[in-house]
mmCIF file of C-alpha atoms in Angstrom:
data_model
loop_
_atom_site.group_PDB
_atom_site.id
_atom_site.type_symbol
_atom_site.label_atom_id
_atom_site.label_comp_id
_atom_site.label_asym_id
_atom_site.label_seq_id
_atom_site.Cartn_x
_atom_site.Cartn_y
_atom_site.Cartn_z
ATOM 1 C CA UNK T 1 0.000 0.000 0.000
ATOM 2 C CA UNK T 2 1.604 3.736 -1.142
ATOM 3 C CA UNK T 3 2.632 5.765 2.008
ATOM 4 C CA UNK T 4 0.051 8.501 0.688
ATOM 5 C CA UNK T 5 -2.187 6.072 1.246
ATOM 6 C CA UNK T 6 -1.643 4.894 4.562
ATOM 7 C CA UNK T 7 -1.105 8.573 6.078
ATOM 8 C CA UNK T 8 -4.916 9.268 4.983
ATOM 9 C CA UNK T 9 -6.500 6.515 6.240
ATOM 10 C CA UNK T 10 -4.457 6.659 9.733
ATOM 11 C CA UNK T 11 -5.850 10.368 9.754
ATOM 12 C CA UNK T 12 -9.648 9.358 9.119
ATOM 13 C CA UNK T 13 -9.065 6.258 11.747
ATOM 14 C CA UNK T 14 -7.937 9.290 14.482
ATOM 15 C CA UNK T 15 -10.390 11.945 13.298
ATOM 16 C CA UNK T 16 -13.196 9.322 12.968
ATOM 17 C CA UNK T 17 -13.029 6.517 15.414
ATOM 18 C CA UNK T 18 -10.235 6.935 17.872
ATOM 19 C CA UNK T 19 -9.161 3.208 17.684
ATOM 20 C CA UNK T 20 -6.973 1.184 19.602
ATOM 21 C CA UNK T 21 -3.996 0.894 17.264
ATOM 22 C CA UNK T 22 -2.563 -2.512 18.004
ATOM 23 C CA UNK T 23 0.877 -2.540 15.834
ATOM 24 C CA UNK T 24 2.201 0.077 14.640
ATOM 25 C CA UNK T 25 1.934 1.775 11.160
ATOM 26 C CA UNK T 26 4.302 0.527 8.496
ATOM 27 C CA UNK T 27 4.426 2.089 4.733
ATOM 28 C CA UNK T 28 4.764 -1.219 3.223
ATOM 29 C CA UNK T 29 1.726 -3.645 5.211
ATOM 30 C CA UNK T 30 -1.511 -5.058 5.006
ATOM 31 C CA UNK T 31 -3.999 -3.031 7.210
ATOM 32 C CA UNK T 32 -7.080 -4.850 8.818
ATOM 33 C CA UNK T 33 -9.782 -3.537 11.269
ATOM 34 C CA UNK T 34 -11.665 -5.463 13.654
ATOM 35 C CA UNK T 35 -14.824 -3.855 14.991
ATOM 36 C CA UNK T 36 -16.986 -5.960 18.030
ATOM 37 C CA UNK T 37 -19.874 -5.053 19.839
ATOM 38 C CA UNK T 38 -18.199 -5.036 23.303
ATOM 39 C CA UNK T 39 -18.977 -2.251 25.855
ATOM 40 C CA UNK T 40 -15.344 -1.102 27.520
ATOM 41 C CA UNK T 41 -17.100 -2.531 30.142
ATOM 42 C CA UNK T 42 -16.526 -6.303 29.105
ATOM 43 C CA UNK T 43 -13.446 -7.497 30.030
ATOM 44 C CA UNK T 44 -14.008 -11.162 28.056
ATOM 45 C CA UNK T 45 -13.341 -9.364 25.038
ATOM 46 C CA UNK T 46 -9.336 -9.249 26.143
ATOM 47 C CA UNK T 47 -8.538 -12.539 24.757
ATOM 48 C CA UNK T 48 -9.768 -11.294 21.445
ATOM 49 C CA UNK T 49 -7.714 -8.040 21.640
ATOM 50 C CA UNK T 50 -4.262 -10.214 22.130
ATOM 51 C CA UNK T 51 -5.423 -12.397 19.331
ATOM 52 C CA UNK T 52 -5.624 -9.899 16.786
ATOM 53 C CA UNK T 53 -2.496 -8.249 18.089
ATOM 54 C CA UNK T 54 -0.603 -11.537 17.812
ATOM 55 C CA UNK T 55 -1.843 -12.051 14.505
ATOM 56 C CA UNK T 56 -0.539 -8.822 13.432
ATOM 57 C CA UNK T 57 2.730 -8.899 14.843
ATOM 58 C CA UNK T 58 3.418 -12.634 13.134
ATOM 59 C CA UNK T 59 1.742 -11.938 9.799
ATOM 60 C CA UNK T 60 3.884 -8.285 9.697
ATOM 61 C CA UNK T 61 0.585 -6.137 9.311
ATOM 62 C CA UNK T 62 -1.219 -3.302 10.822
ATOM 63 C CA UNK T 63 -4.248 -4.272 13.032
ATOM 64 C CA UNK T 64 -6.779 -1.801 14.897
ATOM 65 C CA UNK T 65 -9.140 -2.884 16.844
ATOM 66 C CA UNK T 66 -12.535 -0.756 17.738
ATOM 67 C CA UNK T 67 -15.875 -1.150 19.165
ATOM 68 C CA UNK T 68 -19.020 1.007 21.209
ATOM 69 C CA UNK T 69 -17.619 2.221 24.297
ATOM 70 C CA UNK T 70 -20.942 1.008 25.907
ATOM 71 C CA UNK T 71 -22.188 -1.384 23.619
ATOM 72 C CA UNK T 72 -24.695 0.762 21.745
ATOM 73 C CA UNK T 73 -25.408 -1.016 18.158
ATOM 74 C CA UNK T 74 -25.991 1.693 16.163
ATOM 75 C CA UNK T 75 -23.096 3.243 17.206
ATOM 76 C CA UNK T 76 -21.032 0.093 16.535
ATOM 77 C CA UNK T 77 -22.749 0.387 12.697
ATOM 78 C CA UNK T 78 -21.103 4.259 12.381
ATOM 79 C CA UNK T 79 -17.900 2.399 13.558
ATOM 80 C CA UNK T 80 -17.868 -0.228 10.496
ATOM 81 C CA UNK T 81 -19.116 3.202 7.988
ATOM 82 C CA UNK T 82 -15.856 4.968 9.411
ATOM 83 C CA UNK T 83 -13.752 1.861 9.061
ATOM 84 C CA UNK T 84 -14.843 1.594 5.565
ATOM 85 C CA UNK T 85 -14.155 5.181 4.831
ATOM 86 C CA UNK T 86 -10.442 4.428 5.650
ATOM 87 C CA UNK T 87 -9.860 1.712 3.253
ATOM 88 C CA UNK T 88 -8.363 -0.845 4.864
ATOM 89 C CA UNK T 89 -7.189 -4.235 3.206
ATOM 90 C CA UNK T 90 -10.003 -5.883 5.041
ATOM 91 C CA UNK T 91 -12.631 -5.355 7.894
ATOM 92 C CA UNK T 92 -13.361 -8.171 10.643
ATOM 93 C CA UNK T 93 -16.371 -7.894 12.309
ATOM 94 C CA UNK T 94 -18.854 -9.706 15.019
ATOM 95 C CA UNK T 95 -22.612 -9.390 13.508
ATOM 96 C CA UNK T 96 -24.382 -8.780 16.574
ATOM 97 C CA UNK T 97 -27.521 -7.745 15.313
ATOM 98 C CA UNK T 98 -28.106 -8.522 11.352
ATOM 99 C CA UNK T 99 -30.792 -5.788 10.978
ATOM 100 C CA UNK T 100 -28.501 -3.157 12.018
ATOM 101 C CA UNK T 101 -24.959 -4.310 10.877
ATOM 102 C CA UNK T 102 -26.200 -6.110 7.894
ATOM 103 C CA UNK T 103 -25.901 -2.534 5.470
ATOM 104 C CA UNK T 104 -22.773 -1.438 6.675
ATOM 105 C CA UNK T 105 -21.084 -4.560 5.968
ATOM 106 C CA UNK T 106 -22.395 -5.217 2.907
ATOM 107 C CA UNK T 107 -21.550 -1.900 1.999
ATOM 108 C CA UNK T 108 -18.145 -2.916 2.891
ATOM 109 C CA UNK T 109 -18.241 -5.408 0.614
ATOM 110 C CA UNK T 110 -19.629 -3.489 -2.323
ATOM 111 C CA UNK T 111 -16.594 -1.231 -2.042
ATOM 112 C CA UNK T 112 -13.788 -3.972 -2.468
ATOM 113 C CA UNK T 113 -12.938 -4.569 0.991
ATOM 114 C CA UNK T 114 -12.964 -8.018 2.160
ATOM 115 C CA UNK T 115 -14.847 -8.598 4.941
ATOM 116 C CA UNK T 116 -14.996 -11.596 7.618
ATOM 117 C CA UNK T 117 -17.428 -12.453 10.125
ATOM 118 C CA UNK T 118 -16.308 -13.729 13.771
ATOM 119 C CA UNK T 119 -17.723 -14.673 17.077
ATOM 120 C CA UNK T 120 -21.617 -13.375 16.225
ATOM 121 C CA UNK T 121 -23.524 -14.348 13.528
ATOM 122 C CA UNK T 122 -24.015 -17.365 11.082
ATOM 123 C CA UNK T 123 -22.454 -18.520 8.325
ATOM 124 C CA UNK T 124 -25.170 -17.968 6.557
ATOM 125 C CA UNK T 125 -25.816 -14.030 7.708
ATOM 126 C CA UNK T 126 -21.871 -14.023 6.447
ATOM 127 C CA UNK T 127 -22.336 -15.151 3.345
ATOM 128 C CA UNK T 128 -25.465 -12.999 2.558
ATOM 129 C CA UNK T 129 -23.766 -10.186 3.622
ATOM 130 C CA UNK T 130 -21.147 -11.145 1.202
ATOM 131 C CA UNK T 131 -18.744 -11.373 3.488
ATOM 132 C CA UNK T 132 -15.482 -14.212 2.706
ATOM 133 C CA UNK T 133 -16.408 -16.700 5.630
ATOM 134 C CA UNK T 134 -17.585 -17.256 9.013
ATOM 135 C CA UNK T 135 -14.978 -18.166 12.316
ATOM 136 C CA UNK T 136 -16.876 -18.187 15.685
ATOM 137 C CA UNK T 137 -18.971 -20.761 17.397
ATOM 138 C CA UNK T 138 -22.015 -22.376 16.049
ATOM 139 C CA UNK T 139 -24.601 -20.471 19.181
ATOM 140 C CA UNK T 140 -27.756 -22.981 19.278
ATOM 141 C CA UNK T 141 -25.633 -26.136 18.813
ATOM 142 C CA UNK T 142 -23.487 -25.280 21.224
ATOM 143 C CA UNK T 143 -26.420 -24.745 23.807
ATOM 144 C CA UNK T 144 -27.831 -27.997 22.899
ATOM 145 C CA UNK T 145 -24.912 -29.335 23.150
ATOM 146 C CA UNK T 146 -24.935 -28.100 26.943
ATOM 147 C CA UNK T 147 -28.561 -29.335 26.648
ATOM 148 C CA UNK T 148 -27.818 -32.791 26.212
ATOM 149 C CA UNK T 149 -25.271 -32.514 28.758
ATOM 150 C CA UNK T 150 -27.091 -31.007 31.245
ATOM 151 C CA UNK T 151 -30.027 -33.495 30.434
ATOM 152 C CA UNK T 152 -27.320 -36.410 30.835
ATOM 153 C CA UNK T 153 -26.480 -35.245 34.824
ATOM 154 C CA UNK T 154 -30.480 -35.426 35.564
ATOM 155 C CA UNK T 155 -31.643 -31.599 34.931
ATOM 156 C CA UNK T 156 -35.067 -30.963 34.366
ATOM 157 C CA UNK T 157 -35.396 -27.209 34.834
ATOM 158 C CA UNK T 158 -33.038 -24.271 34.761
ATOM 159 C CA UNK T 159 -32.583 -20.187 33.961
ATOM 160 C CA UNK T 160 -30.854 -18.703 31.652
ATOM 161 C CA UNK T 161 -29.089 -15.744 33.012
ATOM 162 C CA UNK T 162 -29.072 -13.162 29.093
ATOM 163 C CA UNK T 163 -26.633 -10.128 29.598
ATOM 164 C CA UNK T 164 -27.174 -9.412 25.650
ATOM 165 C CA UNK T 165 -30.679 -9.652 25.208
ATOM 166 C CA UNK T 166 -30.521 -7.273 22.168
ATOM 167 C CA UNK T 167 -27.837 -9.723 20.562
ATOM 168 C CA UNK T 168 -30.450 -12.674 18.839
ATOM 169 C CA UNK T 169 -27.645 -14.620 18.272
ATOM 170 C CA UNK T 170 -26.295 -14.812 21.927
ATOM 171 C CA UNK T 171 -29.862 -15.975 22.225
ATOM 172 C CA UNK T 172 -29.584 -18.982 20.311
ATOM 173 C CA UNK T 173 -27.434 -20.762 23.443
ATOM 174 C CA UNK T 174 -30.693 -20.493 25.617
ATOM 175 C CA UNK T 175 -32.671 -21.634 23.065
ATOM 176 C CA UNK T 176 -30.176 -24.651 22.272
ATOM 177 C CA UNK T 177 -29.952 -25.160 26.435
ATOM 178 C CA UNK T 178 -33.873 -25.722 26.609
ATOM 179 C CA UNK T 179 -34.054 -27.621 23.550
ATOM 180 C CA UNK T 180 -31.270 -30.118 24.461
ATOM 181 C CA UNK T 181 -32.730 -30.208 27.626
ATOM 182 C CA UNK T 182 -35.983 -31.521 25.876
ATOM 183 C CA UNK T 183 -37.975 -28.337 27.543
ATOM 184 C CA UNK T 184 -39.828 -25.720 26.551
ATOM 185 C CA UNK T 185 -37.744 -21.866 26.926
ATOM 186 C CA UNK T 186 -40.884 -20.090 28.192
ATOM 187 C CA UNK T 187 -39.921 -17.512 31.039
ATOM 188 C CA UNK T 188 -36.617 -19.689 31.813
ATOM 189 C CA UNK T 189 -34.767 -16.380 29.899
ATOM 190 C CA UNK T 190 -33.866 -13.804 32.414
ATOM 191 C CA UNK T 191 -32.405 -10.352 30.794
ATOM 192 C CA UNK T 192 -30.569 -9.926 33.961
ATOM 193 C CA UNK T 193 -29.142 -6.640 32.307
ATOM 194 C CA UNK T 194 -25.277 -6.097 31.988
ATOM 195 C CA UNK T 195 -24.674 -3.654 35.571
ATOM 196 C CA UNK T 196 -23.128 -7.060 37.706
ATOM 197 C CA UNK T 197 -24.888 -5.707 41.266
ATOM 198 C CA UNK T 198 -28.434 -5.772 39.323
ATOM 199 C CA UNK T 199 -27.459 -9.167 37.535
ATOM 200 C CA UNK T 200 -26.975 -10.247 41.061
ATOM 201 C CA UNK T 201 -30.265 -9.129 42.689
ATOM 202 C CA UNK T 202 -31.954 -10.359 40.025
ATOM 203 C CA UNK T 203 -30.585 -13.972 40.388
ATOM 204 C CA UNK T 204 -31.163 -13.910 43.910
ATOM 205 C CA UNK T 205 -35.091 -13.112 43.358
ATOM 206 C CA UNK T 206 -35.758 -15.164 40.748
ATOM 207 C CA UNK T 207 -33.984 -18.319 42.803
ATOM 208 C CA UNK T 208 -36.088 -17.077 45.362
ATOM 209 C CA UNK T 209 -39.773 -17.303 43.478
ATOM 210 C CA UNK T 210 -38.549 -20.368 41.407
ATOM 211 C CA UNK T 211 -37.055 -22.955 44.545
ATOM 212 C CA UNK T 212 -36.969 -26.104 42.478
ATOM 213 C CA UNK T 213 -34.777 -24.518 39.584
ATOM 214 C CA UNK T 214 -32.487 -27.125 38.975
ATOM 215 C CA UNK T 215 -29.655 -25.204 37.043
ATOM 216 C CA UNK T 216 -28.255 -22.516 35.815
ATOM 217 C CA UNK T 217 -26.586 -21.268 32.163
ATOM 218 C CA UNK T 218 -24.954 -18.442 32.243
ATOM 219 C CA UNK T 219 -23.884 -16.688 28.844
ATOM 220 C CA UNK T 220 -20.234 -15.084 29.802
ATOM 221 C CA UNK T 221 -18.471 -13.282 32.523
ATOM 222 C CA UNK T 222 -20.816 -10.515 32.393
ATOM 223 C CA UNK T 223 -23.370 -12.720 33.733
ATOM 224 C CA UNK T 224 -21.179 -15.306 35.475
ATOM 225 C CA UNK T 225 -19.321 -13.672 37.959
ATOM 226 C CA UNK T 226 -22.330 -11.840 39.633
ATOM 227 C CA UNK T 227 -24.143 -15.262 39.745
ATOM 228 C CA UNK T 228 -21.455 -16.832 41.657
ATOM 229 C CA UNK T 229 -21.582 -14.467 44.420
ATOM 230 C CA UNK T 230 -25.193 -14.809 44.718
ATOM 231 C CA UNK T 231 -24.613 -18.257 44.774
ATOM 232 C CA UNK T 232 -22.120 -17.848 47.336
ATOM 233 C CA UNK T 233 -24.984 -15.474 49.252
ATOM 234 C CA UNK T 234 -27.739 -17.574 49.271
ATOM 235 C CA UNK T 235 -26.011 -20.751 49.716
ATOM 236 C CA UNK T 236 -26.765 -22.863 46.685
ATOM 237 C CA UNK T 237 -23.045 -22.424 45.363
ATOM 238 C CA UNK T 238 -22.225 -25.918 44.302
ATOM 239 C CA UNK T 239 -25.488 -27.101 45.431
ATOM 240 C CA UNK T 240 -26.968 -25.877 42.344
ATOM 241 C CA UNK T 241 -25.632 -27.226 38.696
ATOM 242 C CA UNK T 242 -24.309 -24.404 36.979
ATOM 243 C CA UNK T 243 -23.156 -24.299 33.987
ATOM 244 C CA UNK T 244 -21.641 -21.250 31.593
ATOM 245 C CA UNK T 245 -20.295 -19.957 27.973
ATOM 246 C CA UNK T 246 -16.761 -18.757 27.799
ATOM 247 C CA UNK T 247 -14.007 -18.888 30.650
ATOM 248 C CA UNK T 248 -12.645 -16.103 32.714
ATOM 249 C CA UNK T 249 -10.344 -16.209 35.766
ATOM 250 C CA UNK T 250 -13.367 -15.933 38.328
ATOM 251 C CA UNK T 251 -15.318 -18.685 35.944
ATOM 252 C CA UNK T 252 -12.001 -20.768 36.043
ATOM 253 C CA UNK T 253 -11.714 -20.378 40.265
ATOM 254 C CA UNK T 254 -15.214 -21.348 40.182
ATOM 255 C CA UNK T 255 -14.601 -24.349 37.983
ATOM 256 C CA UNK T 256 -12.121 -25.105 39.989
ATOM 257 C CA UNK T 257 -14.300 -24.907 43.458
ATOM 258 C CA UNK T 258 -16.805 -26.839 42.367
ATOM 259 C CA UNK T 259 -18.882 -23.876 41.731
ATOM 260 C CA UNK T 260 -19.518 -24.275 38.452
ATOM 261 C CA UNK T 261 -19.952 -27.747 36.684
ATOM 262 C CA UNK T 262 -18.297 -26.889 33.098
ATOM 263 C CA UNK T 263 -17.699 -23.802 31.158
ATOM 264 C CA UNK T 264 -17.994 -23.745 27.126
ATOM 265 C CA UNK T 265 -14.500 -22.018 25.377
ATOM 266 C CA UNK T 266 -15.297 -20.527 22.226
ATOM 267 C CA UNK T 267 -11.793 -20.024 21.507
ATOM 268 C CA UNK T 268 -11.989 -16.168 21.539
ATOM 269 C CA UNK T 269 -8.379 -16.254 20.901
ATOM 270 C CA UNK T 270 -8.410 -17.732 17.284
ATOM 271 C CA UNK T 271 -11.633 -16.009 16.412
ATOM 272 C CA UNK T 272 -9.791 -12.982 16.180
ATOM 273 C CA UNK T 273 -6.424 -14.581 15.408
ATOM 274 C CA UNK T 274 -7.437 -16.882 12.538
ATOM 275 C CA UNK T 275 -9.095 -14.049 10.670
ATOM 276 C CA UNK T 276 -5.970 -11.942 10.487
ATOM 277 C CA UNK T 277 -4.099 -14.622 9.521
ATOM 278 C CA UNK T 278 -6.899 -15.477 6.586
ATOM 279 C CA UNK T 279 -6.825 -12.458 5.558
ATOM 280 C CA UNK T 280 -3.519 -11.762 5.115
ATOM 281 C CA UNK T 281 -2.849 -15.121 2.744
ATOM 282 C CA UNK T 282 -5.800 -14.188 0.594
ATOM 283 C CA UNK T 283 -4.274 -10.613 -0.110
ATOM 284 C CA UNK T 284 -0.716 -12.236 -0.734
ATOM 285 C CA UNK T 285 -1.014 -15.395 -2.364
ATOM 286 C CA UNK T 286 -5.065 -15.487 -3.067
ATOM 287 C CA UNK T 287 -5.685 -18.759 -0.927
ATOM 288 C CA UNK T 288 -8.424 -19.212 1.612
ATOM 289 C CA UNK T 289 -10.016 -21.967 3.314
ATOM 290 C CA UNK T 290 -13.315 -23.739 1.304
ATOM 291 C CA UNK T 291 -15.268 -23.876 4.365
ATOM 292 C CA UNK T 292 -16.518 -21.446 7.763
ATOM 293 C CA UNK T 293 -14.650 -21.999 10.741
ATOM 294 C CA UNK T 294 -15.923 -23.582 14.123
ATOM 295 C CA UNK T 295 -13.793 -22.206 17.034
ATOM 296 C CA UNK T 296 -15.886 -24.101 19.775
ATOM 297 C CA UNK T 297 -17.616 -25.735 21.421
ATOM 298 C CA UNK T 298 -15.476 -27.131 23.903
ATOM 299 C CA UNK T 299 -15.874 -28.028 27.497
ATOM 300 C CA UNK T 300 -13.980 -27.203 29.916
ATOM 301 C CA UNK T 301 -14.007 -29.103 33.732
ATOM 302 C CA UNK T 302 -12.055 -29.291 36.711
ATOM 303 C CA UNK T 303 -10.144 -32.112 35.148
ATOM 304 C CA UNK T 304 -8.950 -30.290 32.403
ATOM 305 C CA UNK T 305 -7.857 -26.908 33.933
ATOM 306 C CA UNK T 306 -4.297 -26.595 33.834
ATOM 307 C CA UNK T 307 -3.373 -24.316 30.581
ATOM 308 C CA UNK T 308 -6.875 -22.945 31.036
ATOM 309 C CA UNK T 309 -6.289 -21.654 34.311
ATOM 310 C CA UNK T 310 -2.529 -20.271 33.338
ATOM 311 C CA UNK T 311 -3.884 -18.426 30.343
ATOM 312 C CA UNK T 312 -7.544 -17.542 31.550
ATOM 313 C CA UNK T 313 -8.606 -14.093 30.231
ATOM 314 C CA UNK T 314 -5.257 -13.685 28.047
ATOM 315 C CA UNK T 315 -5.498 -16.557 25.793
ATOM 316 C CA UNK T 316 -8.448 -18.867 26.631
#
């Protein structure tokens, strides 16, 4: 890419977005943005940061990453227009919401930019949007997945404690849980909101009006880590089966208590570090994999905790 070039866009990116540059500007490299929906708030979304930073220190190209400081969709779509004003050599992108992010991206697309879809979404919103490919996990099957677990250790009955209501997709792992489970969903969805004292008081009433629950699925850390210490408040923690998406170090401590029965990785990691790496091929030598990618499910117990637990919230 010409310097000229390169100075323009890194203008826009500062004038228009204020990104987190992750490597640092070269006149001669590949630039790629990755834009989530993550609030600042949501620390999960670490793992994905040193992902795409690795990626873009190995492959020798410039990676940015940006997102809504507070989670706001529409505000993440404005972030994808102002990525796409800066012409990079490709845009990465979760796909939260398909109603709202669906334009942007393909607009992406119609201007020559390649575009891939990670972590939120389908592969078949990715490849209407016209995007290159899908990497992220597969949300109902993994909840039924958990379903049939869950179903396998005698549960009946559980809640599903939804920190992203607005994201559909995010959705699908409550609607997998029930189904797995051989249950209907009905009001076993609780948007328990994303603030972690009113995720907490909101566990501890609805534990309270439904006794007999007989688990619960959490959908992150967001949700997670308040439900363990209203676990550990009303006394059901490790009395109750619990069971979550995604690891973190207070998921991994409660894993590792007996708090928790498993936790689901995604691989957060490679769903930001694979796409770099894709991406980066395809521009130099025009080769990309024939298929989507699935970075998960996989479950994680106490017996298998040892990297886990060393790399929890860095690189798993």
């Amino acid at each position: 890419m010409k310097k000229f070039k390169l100075l323009t866009a890194a203008v826009m990116s500062v004038a228009l977005a204020a990104p987190l540059a992750l490597t640092s500007m070269t006149a001669s490299a590949e630039r790629y943005v990755l834009v989530s929906h993550a609030p600042d708030s949501d620390s999960w979304w670490n793992t994905v940061k040193n992902g795409v930073t690795l990626a873009g220190k190995q492959m020798g190209v410039d990676v940015e990453y940006r997102n809504p400081p507070t989670g706001d969709l529409a505000d993440m779509a404005r972030i994808i227009e102002q990525a796409t004003a800066s012409k990079p050599d490709g845009i990465i992108t979760t796909l939260a919401d398909f109603d709202v992010l669906s334009g942007p991206i393909r607009s992406a697309v119609d201007q020559g930019i390649n575009v891939i879809i990670m972590n939120s979404g389908t592969p078949e919103q990715a490849r209407e949007v016209g995007a290159l490919m899908f990497v992220g996990q597969p949300e109902f099957d993994a909840g039924y997945a958990a379903g049939l677990r869950a179903k396998g250790d005698g549960v009946k009955s559980f809640v599903c404690v939804n920190h992203a209501i607005s994201n559909a997709v995010v959705g699908e792992r409550c609607r997998g849980f029930a189904e797995g489970l051989g249950v209907k969903l009905g009001d076993s969805m609780l948007d328990s909101g994303q603030d972690p004292s009113e995720i907490k008081n909101r566990v501890l009433a609805y534990l309270s009006s439904h006794p007999k629950v007989d688990a619960i699925l959490t959908l992150g850390p967001t949700s997670a880590d308040p439900t363990i210490l209203a676990l550990q408040e009303n006394g059901y923690a490790g009395d109750i089966y619990f069971g979550t998406f995604d690891l973190g170090e207070n998921i991994v401590k409660a894993i590792k208590s007996g708090i928790i029965n498993w936790g689901i990785d995604q691989q957060p990691f490679l769903q930001a570090y694979l796409p770099v790496v894709l991406l980066t091929n395809y521009d130099r030598y025009g080769v990309l994999p024939g298929n989507n990618i699935n970075s998960g499910p996989g479950f994680v117990t106490k017996d298998g905790l040892a990297l886990v637990e060393k790399y929890a919230g860095e690189y798993r």
